[in-house]
Coordinates of C-alpha atoms and ligand atoms in Angstrom, one line a residue:
X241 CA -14.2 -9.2 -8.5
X242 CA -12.2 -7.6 -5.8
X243 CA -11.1 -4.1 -6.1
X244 CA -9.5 -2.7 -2.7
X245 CA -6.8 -0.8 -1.4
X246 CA -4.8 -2.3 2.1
X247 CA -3.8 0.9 4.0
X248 CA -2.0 0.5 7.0
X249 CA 1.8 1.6 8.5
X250 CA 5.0 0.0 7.1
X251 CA 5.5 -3.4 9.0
X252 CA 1.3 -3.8 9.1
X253 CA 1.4 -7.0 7.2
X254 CA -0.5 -5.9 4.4
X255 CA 2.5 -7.7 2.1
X256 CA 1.5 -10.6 3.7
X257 CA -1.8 -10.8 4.0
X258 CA -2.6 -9.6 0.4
X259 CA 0.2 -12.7 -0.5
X260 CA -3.1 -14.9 0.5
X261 CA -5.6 -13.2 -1.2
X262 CA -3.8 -13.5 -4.2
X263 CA -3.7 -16.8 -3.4
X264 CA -8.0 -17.1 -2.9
X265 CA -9.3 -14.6 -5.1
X266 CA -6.8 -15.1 -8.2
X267 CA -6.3 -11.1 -8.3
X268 CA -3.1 -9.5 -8.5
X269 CA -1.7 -7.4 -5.9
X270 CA 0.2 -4.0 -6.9
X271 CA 2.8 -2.9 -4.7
X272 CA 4.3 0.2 -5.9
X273 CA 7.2 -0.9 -2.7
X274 CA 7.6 -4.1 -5.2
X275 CA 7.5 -1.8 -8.2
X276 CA 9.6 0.7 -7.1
X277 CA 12.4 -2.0 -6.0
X278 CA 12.7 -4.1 -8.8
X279 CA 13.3 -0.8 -10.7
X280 CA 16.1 0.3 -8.2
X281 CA 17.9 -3.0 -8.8
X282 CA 16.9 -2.8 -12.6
X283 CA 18.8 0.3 -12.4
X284 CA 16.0 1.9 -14.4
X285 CA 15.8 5.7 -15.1
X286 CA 13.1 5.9 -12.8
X287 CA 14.7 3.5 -10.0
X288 CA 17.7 6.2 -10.6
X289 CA 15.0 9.0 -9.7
X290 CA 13.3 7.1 -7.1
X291 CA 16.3 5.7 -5.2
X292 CA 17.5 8.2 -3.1
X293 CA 14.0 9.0 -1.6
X294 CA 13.7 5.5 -0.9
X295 CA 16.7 5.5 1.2
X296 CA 15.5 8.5 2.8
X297 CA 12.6 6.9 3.9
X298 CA 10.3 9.9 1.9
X299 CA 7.7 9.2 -0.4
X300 CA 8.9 8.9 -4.1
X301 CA 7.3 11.9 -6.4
X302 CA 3.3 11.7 -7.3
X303 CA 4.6 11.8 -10.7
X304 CA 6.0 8.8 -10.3
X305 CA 4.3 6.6 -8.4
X306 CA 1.0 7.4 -9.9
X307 CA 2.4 6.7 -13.7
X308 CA 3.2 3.3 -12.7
X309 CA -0.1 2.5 -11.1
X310 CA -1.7 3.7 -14.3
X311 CA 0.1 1.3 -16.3
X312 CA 0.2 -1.6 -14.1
X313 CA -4.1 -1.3 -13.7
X314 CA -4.3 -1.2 -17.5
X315 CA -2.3 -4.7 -17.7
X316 CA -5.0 -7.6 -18.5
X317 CA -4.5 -9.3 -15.3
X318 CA -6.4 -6.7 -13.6
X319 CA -9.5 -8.0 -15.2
X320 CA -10.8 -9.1 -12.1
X321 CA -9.8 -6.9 -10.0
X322 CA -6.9 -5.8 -8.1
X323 CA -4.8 -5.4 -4.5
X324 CA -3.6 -1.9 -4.0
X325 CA -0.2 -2.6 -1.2
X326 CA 1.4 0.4 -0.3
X327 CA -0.7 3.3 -2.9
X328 CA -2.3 5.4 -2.4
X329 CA 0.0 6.9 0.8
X330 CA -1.2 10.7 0.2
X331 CA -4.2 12.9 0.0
X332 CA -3.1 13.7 -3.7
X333 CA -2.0 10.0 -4.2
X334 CA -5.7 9.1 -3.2
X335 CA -7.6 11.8 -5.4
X336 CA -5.4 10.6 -8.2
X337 CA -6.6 7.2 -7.9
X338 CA -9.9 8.4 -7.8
X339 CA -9.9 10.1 -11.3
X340 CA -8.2 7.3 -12.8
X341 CA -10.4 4.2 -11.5
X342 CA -13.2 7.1 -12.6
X343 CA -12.0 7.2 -16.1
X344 CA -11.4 3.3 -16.4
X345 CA -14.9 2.9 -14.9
X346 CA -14.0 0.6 -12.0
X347 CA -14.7 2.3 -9.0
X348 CA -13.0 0.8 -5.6
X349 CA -15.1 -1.6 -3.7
X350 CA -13.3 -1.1 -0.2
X351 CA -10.5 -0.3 1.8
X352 CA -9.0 -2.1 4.2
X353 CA -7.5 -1.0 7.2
X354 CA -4.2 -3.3 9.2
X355 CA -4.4 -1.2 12.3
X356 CA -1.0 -2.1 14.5
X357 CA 0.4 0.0 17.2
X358 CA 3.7 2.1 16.7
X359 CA 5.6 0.1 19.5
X360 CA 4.9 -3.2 17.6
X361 CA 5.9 -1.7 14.0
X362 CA 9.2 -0.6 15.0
X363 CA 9.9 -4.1 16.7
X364 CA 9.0 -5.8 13.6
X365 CA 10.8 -3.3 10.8
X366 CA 14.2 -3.9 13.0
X367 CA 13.4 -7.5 12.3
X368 CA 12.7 -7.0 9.2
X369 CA 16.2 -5.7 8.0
X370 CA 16.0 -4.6 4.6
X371 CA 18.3 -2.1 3.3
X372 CA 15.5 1.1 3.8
X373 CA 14.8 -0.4 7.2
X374 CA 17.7 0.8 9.3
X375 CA 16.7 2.8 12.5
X376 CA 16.7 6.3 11.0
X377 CA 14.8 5.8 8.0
X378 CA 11.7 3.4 9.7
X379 CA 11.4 6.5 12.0
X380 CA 11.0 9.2 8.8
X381 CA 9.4 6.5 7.5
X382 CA 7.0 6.3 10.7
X383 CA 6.3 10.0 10.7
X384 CA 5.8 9.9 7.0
X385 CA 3.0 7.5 7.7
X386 CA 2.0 9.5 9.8
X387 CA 1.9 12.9 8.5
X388 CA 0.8 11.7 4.9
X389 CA -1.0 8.6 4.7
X390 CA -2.8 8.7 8.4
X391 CA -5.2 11.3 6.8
X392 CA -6.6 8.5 4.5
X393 CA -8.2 6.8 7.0
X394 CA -10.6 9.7 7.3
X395 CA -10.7 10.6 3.3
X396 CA -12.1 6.8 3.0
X397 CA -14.3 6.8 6.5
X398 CA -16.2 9.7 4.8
X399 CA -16.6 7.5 1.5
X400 CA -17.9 4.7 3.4
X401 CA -15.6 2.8 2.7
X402 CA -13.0 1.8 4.9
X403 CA -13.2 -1.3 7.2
X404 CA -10.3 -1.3 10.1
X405 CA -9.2 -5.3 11.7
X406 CA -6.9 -5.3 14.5
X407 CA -2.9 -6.6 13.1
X408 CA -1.7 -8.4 15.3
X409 CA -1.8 -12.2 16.5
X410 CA -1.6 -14.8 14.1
X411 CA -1.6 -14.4 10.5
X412 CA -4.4 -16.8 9.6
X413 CA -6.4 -14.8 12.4
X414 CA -5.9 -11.6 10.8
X415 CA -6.7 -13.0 7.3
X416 CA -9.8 -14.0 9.0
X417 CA -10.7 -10.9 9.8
X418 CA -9.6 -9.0 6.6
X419 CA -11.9 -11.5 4.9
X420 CA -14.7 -10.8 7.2
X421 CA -14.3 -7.0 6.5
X422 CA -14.0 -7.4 2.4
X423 CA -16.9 -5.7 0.5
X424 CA -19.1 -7.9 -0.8
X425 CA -19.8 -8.1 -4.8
Ligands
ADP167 N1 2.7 5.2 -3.1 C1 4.0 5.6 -2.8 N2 4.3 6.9 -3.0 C2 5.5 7.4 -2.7 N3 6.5 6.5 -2.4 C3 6.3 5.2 -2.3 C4 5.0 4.7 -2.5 N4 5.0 3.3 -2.3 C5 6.3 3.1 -2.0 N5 7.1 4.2 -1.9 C6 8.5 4.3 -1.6 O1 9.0 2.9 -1.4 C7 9.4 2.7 0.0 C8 9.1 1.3 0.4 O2 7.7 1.1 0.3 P1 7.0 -0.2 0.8 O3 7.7 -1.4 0.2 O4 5.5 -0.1 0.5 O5 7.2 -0.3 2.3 P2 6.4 -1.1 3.4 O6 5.9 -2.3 2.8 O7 7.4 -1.3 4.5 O8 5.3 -0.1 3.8 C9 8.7 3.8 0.7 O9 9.4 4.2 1.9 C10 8.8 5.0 -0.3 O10 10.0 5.6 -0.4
MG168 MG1 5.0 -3.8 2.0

């Protein structure tokens, strides 16, 4: 059973690092980015409503987002548990996810926090190159972190339950680390 959100700037790694605990703990991870892309190039009606707040580099509506995280947790393959990548990003994102893992009786076991400095984010979101990672938008995208999901470290240090590992150096050392900080049960 694992049952944790990765919080942590665009660029942290918490694609890649929740890619291998997928991979060890046979849980899926649920990436509302993922989510929110395959429906822009489904050219769903809610990739139409999502799109151009995508490209802007804001957060896509509460509404939104928090509908699909409600259906994707009552899919079967949740059984076990689940990787939160990328939600919740708000206060209201957060207390959402609260009632809802309340009324499914699965409280969250942890939170995991990729802490990398601002200097080494930008570096790797220019290297990154995808199409909502041009120079303007990983700066809104930046302050968006920053302004919005920043104040979840402190929501979830008050819970007791956030665990912050250092994000840079070698991906096998930072998996190392995240592992060391998962919750136990
Ligand atoms: N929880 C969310 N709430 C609102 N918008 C979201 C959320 N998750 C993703 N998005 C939208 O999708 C974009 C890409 O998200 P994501 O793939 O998670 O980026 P990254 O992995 O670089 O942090 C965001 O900039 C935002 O517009
Ligand atoms: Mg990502």
């Amino acid at each position: 059973m694992l049952k944790i959100v990765l919080l942590g700037a665009p660029g942290s790694g918490k694609g890649t690092q929740s890619e291998k605990l997928v991979a060890e703990f046979g849980v899926p991870q649920i990436s509302t980015g993922d989510l929110l892309r395959s429906a822009v190039s489904n050219q769903t009606e809610l990739g139409k409503k999502a799109k151009s707040a995508m490209d802007a580099g804001e957060l896509v509506s509460d509404d939104i987002v928090v509908g699909m995280i409600r259906e994707r947790l009552a899919e079967d393959d949740t059984e076990n548990g689940f990787i939160l990548d990328g939600f919740p990003r708000s206060l209201d994102q957060a207390k959402a996810l609260d009632s809802l893992l309340d009324e499914m009786n699965r409280p969250l076991q942890g939170v995991v926090h990729i802490k990398v400095d601002n200097e080494e984010i930008v570096q790797r979101l220019m290297a990154r190159g995808r199409s909502d990672d041009n120079e303007e938008t990983i700066r809104n995208r930046l302050k968006v972190y920053q302004d919005q999901t920043q104040p979840l470290v402190k929501f979830y240090e008050d819970k007791g339950l956030l665990t912050a590992v250092a994000g840079v150096g070698e991906i096998d050392d930072i998996y190392a680390r995240i592992k060391a900080a998962l919750p136990a049960g």
